[in-house]
Coordinates of C-alpha atoms in Angstrom, one line a residue:
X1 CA 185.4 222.6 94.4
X2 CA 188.7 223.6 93.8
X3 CA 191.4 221.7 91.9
X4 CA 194.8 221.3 94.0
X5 CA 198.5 221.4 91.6
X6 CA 199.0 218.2 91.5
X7 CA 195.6 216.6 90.3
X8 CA 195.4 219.5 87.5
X9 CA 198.9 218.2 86.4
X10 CA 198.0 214.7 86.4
X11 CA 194.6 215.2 84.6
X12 CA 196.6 217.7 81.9
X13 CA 199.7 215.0 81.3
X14 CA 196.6 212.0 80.8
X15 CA 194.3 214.4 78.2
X16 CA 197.7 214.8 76.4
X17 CA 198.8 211.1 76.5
X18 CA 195.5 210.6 75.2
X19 CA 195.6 213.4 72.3
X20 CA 198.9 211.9 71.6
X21 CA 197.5 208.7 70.9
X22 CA 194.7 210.1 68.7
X23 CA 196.9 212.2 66.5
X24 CA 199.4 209.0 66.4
X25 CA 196.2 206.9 65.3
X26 CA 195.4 209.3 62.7
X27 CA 198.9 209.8 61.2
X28 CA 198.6 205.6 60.9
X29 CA 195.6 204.3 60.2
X30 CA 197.3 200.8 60.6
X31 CA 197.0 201.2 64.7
X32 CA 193.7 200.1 64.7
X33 CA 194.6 196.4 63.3
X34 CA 195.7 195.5 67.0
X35 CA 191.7 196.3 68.3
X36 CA 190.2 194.8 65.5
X37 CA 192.4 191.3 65.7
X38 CA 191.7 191.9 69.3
X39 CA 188.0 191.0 68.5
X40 CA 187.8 188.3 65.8
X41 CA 188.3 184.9 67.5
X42 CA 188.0 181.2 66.2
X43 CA 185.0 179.7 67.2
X44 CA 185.6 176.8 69.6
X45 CA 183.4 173.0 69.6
X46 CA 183.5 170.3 72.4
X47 CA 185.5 167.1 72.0
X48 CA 183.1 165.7 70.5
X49 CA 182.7 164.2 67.0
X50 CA 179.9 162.6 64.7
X51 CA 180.8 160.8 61.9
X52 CA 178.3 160.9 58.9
X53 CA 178.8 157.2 57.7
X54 CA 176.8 156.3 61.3
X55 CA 173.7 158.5 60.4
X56 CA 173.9 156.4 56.8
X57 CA 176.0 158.3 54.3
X58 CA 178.2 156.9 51.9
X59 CA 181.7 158.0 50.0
X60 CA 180.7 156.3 47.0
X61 CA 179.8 158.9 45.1
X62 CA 176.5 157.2 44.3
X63 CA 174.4 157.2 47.8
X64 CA 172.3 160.7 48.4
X65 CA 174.0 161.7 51.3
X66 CA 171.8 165.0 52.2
X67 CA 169.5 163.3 55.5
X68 CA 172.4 161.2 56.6
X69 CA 174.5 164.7 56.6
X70 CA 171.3 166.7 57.9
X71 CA 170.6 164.0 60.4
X72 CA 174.1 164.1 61.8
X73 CA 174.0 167.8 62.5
X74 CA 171.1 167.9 63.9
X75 CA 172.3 165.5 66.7
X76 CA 175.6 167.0 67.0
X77 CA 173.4 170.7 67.4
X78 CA 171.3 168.9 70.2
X79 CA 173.9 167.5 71.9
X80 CA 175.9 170.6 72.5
X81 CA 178.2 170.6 69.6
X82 CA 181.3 169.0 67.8
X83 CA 182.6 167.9 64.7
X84 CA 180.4 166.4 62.0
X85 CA 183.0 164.4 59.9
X86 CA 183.1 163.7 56.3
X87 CA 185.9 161.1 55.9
X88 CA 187.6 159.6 53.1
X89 CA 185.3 159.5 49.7
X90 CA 183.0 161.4 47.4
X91 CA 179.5 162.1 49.6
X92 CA 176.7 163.0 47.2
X93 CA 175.0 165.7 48.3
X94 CA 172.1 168.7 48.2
X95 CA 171.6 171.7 50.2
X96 CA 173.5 171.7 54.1
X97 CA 172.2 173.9 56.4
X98 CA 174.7 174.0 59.9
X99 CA 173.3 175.0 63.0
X100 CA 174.8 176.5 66.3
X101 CA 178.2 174.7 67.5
X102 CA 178.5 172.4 64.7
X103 CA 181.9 172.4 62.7
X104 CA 181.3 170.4 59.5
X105 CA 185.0 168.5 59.4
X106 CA 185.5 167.5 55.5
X107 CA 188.6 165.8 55.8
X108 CA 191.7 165.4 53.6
X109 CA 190.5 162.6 50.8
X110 CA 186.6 163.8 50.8
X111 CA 184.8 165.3 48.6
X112 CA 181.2 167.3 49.2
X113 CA 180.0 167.1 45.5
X114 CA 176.4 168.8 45.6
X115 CA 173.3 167.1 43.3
X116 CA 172.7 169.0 39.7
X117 CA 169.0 168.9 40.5
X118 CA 167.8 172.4 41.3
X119 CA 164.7 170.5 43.1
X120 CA 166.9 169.8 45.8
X121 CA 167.6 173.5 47.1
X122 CA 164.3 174.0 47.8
X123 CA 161.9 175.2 50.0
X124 CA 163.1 178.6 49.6
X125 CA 165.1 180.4 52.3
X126 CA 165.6 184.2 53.0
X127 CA 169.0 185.1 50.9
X128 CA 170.5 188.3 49.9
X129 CA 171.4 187.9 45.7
X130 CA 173.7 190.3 44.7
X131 CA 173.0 192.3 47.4
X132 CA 168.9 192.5 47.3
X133 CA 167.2 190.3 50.0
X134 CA 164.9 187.6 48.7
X135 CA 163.8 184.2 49.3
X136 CA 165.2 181.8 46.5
X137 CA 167.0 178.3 46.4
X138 CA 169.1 177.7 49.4
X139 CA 172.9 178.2 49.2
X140 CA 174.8 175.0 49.2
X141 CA 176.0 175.3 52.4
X142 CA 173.8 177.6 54.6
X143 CA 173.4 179.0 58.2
X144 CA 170.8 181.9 59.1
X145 CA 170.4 183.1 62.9
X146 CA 173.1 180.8 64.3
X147 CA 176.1 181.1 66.6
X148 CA 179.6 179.1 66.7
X149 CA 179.7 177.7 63.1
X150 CA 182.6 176.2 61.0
X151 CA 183.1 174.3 58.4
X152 CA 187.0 173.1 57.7
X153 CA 189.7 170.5 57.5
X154 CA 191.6 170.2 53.9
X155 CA 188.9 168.4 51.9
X156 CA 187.4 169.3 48.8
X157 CA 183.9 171.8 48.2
X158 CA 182.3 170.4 44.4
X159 CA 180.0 172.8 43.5
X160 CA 179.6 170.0 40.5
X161 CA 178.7 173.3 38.0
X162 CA 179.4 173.5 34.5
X163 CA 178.3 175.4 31.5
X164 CA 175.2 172.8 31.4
X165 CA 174.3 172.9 34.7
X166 CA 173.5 176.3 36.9
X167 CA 176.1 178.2 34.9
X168 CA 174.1 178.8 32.0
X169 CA 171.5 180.8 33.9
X170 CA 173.2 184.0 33.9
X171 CA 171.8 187.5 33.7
X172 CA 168.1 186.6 33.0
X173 CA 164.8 188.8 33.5
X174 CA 164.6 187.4 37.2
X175 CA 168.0 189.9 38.6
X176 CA 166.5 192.8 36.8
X177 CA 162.8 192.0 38.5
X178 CA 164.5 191.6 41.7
X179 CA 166.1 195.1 41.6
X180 CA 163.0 196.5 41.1
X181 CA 161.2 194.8 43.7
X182 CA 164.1 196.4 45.5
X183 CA 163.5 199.8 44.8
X184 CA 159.5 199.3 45.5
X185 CA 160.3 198.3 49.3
X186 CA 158.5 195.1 48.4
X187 CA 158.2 193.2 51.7
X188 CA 160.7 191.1 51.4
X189 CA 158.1 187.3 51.8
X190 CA 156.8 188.8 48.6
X191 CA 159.9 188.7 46.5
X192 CA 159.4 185.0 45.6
X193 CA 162.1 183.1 43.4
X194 CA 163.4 179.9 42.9
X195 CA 161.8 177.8 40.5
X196 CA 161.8 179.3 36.5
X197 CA 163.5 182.1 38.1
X198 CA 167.2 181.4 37.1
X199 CA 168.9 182.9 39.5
X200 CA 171.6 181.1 40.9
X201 CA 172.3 180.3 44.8
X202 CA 175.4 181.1 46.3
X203 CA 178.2 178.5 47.2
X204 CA 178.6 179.2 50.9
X205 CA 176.1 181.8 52.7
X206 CA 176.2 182.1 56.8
X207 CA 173.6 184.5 57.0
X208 CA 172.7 187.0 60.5
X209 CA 174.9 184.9 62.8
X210 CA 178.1 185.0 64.9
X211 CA 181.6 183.0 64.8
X212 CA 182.1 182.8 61.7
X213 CA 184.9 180.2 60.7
X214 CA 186.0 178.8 57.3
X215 CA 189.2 177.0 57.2
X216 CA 191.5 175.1 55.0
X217 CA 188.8 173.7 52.1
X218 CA 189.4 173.5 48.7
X219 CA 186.2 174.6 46.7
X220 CA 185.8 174.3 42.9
X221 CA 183.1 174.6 40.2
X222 CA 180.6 176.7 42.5
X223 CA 177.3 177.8 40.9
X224 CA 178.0 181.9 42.1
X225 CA 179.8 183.7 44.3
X226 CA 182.1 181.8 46.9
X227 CA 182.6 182.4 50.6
X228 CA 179.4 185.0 51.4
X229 CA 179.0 185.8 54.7
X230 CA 175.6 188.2 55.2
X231 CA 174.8 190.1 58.0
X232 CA 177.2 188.3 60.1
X233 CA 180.1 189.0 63.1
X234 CA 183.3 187.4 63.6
X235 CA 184.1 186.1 60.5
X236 CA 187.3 184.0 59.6
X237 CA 188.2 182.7 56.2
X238 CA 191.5 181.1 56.6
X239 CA 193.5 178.6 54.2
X240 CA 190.7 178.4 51.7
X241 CA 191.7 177.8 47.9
X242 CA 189.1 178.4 45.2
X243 CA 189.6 177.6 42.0
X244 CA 186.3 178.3 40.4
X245 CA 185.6 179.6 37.1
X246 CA 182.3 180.5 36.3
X247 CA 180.3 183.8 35.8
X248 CA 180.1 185.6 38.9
X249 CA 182.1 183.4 40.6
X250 CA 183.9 185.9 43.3
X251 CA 185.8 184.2 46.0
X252 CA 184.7 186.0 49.0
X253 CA 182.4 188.3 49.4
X254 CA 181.4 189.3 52.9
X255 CA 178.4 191.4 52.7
X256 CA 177.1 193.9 55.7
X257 CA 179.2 191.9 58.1
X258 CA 181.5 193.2 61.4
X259 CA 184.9 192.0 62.0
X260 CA 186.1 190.0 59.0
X261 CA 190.0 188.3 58.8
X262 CA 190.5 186.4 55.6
X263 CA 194.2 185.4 55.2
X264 CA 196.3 182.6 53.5
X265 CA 193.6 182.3 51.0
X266 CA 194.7 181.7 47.7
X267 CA 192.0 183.2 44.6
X268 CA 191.7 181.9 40.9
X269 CA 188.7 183.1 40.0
X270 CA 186.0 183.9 37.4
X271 CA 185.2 187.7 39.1
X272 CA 186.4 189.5 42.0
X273 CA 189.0 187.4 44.6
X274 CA 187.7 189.3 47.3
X275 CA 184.5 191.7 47.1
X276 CA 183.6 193.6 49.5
X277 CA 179.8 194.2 50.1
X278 CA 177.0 196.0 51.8
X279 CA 173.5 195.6 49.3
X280 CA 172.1 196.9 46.8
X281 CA 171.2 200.6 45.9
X282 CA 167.8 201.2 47.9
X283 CA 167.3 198.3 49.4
X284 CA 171.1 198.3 50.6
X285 CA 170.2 202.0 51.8
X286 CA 167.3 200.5 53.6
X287 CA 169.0 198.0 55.3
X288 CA 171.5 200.4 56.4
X289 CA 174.5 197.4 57.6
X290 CA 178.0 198.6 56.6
X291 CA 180.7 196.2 56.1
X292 CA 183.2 197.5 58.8
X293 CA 186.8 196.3 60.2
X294 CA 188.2 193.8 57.5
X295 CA 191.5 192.6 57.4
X296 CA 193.3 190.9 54.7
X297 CA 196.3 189.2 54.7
X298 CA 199.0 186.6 53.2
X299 CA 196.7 186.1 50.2
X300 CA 197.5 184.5 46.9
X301 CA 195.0 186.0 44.2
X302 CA 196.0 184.6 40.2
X303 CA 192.9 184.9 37.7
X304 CA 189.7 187.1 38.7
X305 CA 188.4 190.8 37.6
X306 CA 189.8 192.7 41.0
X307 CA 191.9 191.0 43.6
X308 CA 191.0 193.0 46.3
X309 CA 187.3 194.8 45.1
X310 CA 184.9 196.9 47.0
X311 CA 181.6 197.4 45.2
X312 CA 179.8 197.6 43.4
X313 CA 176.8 196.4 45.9
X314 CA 178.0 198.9 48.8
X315 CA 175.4 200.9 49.5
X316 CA 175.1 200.2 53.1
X317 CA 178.8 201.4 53.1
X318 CA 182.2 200.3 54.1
X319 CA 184.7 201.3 56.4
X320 CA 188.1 200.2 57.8
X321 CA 189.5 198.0 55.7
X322 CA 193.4 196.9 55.9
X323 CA 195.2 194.7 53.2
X324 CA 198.7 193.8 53.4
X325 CA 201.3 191.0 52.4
X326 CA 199.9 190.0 49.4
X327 CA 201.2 188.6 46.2
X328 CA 198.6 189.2 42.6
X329 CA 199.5 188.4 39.3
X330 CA 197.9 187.0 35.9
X331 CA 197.6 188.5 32.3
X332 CA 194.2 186.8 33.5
X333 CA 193.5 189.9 36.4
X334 CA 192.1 193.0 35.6
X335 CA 192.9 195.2 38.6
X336 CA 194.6 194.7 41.4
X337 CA 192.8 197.3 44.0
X338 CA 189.5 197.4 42.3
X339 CA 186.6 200.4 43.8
X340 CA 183.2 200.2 41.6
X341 CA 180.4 202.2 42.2
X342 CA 177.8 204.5 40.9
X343 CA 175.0 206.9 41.4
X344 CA 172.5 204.1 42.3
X345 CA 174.8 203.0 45.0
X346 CA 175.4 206.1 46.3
X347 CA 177.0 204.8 50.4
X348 CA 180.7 205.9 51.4
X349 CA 183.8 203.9 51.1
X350 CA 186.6 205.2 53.3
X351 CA 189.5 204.3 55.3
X352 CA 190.9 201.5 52.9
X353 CA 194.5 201.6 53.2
X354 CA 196.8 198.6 51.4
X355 CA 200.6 198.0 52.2
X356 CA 203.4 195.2 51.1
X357 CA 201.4 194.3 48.1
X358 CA 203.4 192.5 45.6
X359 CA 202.1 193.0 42.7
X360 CA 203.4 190.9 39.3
X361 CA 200.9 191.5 36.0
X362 CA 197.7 192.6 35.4
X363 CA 195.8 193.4 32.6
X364 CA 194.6 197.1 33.7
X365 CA 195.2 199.2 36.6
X366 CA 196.6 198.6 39.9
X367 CA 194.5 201.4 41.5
X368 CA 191.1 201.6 39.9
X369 CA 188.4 203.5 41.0
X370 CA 185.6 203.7 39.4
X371 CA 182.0 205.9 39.6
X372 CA 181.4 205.1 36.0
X373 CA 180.5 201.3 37.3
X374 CA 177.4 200.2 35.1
X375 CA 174.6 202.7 35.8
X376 CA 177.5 205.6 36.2
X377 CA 175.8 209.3 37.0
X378 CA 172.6 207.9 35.9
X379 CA 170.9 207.8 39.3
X380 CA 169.8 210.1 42.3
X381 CA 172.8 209.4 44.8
X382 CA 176.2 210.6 44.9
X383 CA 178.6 207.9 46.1
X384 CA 181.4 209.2 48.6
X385 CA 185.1 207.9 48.6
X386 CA 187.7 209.3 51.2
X387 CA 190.7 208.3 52.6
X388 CA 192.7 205.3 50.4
X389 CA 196.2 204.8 50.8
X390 CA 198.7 202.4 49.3
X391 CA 202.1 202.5 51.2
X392 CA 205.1 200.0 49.9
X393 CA 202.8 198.5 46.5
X394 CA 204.7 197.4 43.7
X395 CA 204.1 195.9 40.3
X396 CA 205.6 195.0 37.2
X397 CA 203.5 195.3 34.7
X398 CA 200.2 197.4 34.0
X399 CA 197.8 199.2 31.8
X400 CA 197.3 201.8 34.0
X401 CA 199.3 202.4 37.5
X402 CA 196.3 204.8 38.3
X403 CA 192.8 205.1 36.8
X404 CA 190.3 207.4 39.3
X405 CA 187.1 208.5 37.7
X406 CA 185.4 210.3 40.1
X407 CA 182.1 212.7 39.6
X408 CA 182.9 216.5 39.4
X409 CA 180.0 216.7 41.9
X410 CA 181.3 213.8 43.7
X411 CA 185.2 214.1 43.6
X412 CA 186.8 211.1 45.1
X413 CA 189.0 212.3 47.7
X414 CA 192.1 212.0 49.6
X415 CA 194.6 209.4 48.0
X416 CA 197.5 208.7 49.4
X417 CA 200.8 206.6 47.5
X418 CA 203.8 206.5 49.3
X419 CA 206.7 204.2 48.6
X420 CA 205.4 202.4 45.5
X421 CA 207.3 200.9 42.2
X422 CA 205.5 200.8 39.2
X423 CA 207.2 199.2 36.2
X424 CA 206.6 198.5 32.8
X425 CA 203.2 201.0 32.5
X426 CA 201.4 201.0 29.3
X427 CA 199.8 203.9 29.3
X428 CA 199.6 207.7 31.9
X429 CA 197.1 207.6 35.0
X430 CA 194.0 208.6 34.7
X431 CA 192.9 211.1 37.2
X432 CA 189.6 212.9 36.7
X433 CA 187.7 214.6 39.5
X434 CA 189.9 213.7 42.6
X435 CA 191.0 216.3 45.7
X436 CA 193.6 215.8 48.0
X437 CA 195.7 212.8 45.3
X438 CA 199.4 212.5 47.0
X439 CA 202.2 210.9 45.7
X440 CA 205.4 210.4 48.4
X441 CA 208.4 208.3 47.2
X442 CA 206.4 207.2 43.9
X443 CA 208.6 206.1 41.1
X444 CA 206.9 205.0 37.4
X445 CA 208.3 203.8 34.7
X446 CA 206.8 203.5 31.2
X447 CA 206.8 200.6 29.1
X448 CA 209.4 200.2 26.7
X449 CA 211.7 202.9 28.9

């Protein structure tokens, strides 16, 4: 059939419009924050709330809050939803697990401060630890296969740890046990922890579920990592402060999830302020779930080893990630932009791109990325990084502005710095095997100059 002149004119001027739009997307990578806001939306409840002291709890800090709580949510679940509220008070307090359409409302003046008793986390549920599914003691607050989930309002999170409680089981023979059962494609009912295992449950863990929303809590003393979503979609962190100092204690660490926003957080951590996630050498591989489409924003991150970290658990992969307008600084903060990973995580890394970072101290680099991360080239996979930019990032004061170790087999590639400040440098980058490194409008100066 033929084409007449004016239908071949219109289909030519739309397959340009349309070239002209993919060639403007890939000249800024930025365009595709619009589509990706586009998708993340608040999780919404009915009218409806349910207040904890009716089910039988207590802000006395005394009374063992966990069925009043339990009980509560489970009513607000079967009723179609709402609020649960914690009011005014300290609410004793073990494991919580939230169900569909329940918002657990801790409001300004409480306190959730969860039982010492490691008893109380049990039976075991289905987890991922440091990026290895298991079963093991239940996070502290904990969701699996649920949809329309919140927990908010301006109260306080007391993960009650301390050196003498939960804290002091760190880096025992149970982690190293679980990464091999990890490697062995051990069904995953088989890889059994909890009790005399040591390892230690994570603070908050949504895990294979939908609208996401954490908003506005303070959380402190928390036995591991922080915020970490698994497996999830539609994921808002928003107005969180963490001020949590024990080993391992990352802020937020979403982990294999889809559409993530986390802004006007603010970070003082014991690890990473942000980690970004997607499990553990083979058994990450296995479960093949990238972390794709984060965005990060109007964040506050003091102490902690990276501010914003990807790795070193991404072997799943991770994609699409956009930071911007935020402030770092501690002599207490490693890096600033922190990549670790290795050739047991093998997985790609790639389109990560920062702008209007503000960046004060830190101890080491601004831009690390590291393939030297623990096991280094001692394993049978060759991780991929590609495509990083930093437009507009400043600092004022730094080991390093730049430290890139790539493999020479596995070259990181594709760095891109354009209108950055770096002040007050200690010491030269360090760039060894990286293609494609360019520098536009990048000014550096050396400490003491």
């Amino acid at each position: 059939m033929r084409t007449n002149r004016r239908e071949f004119i219109g289909r030519t001027a739309a397959a340009l419009t349309l070239a002209g739009r993919a060639a403007a997307q890939q000249q800024d990578p930025w365009s595709e924050v619009t589509a990706i806001l586009g998708r993340i939306k608040a999780p919404t409840f009915p009218d409806r709330d349910f207040a904890v002291e009716a089910f039988g709890a207590a802000g006395d800090g005394q009374k063992d809050c966990t069925e009043a709580i339990s009980h509560a949510i489970d009513d607000c679940n079967r009723m179609g939803g709402g609020r649960v509220v914690v009011a005014n008070g300290v609410y004793s307090t073990a494991a919580i697990h939230l169900k569909s359409n329940v918002n657990l409302y801790v409001a300004k003046g409480a306190t959730l401060r969860f039982l010492r008793d490691p008893k109380r986390y049990l039976p075991l549920v289905y987890t991922r630890w440091e990026g290895t599914e298991c079963m093991n003691y239940s996070p502290f607050l904990y969701a699996d296969n649920q949809e329309n989930i919140a927990i908010t309002g301006e109260g306080t999170l007391d993960g009650n740890c301390d050196s003498q409680n939960w804290w002091n089981w760190v880096r025992g023979a149970a982690r190293q046990r679980l990464v091999d059962m990890g490697a062995r494609d051990v069904p995953i009912e088989e890889r059994v922890f909890g009790e005399g295992s040591f390892l230690r449950p994570s603070f908050i863990q949504p895990c294979h579920s939908r609208n996401v929303l954490i908003e506005g809590v303070t959380i402190v003393n928390s036995p591991m990592w922080e915020v970490n979503p698994v497996l999830c979609t539609n994921v808002i962190v928003r107005g969180v402060k963490i001020n949590s100092h024990g080993p391992n204690n990352d802020g937020c660490d979403p982990d294999s999830c889809r559409d993530v926003l986390i802004e006007d957080c603010v970070f003082d951590t014991g690890d990473d302020c942000i980690a970004i996630k997607s499990g553990r050498n083979r058994d990450g591989r296995r479960v093949n779930a990238p972390t794709e489409n984060v965005i990060i924003r109007n964040c506050e991150m003091k102490d902690g080893h990276g501010g914003v970290t990807i790795g070193s658990e991404m072997s799943g992969s991770v994609r699409n990630v956009f930071a911007e307008n935020c402030m770092m600084s501690s002599p207490h903060l490693n890096e600033a932009l922190r990549f670790k990973t290795n050739a047991m995580r093998g997985g790609t890394i790639e389109n990560v791109h920062f702008r209007n970072m503000e960046i004060g101290e830190v101890s080491d680099a601004v831009l690390q990325i590291d393939f030297n991360y623990e096991e280094g080239s001692k394993g049978p996979e060759l991780p991929a990084v590609r495509n990083i930019s930093l437009r507009n990032v400043t600092s004022k004061k730094s080991k390093y502005a730049l430290n890139l170790r790539g493999f020479a087999n596995a070259p990181i590639r594709d760095v891109r710095l354009e209108d950055c400040q770096f002040e007050n440098v200690a010491q030269e980058d360090v760039v060894e095997n990286v293609e494609g490194l360019v520098k536009r409008q990048v000014r550096m100066t050396r400490k003491g100059a």
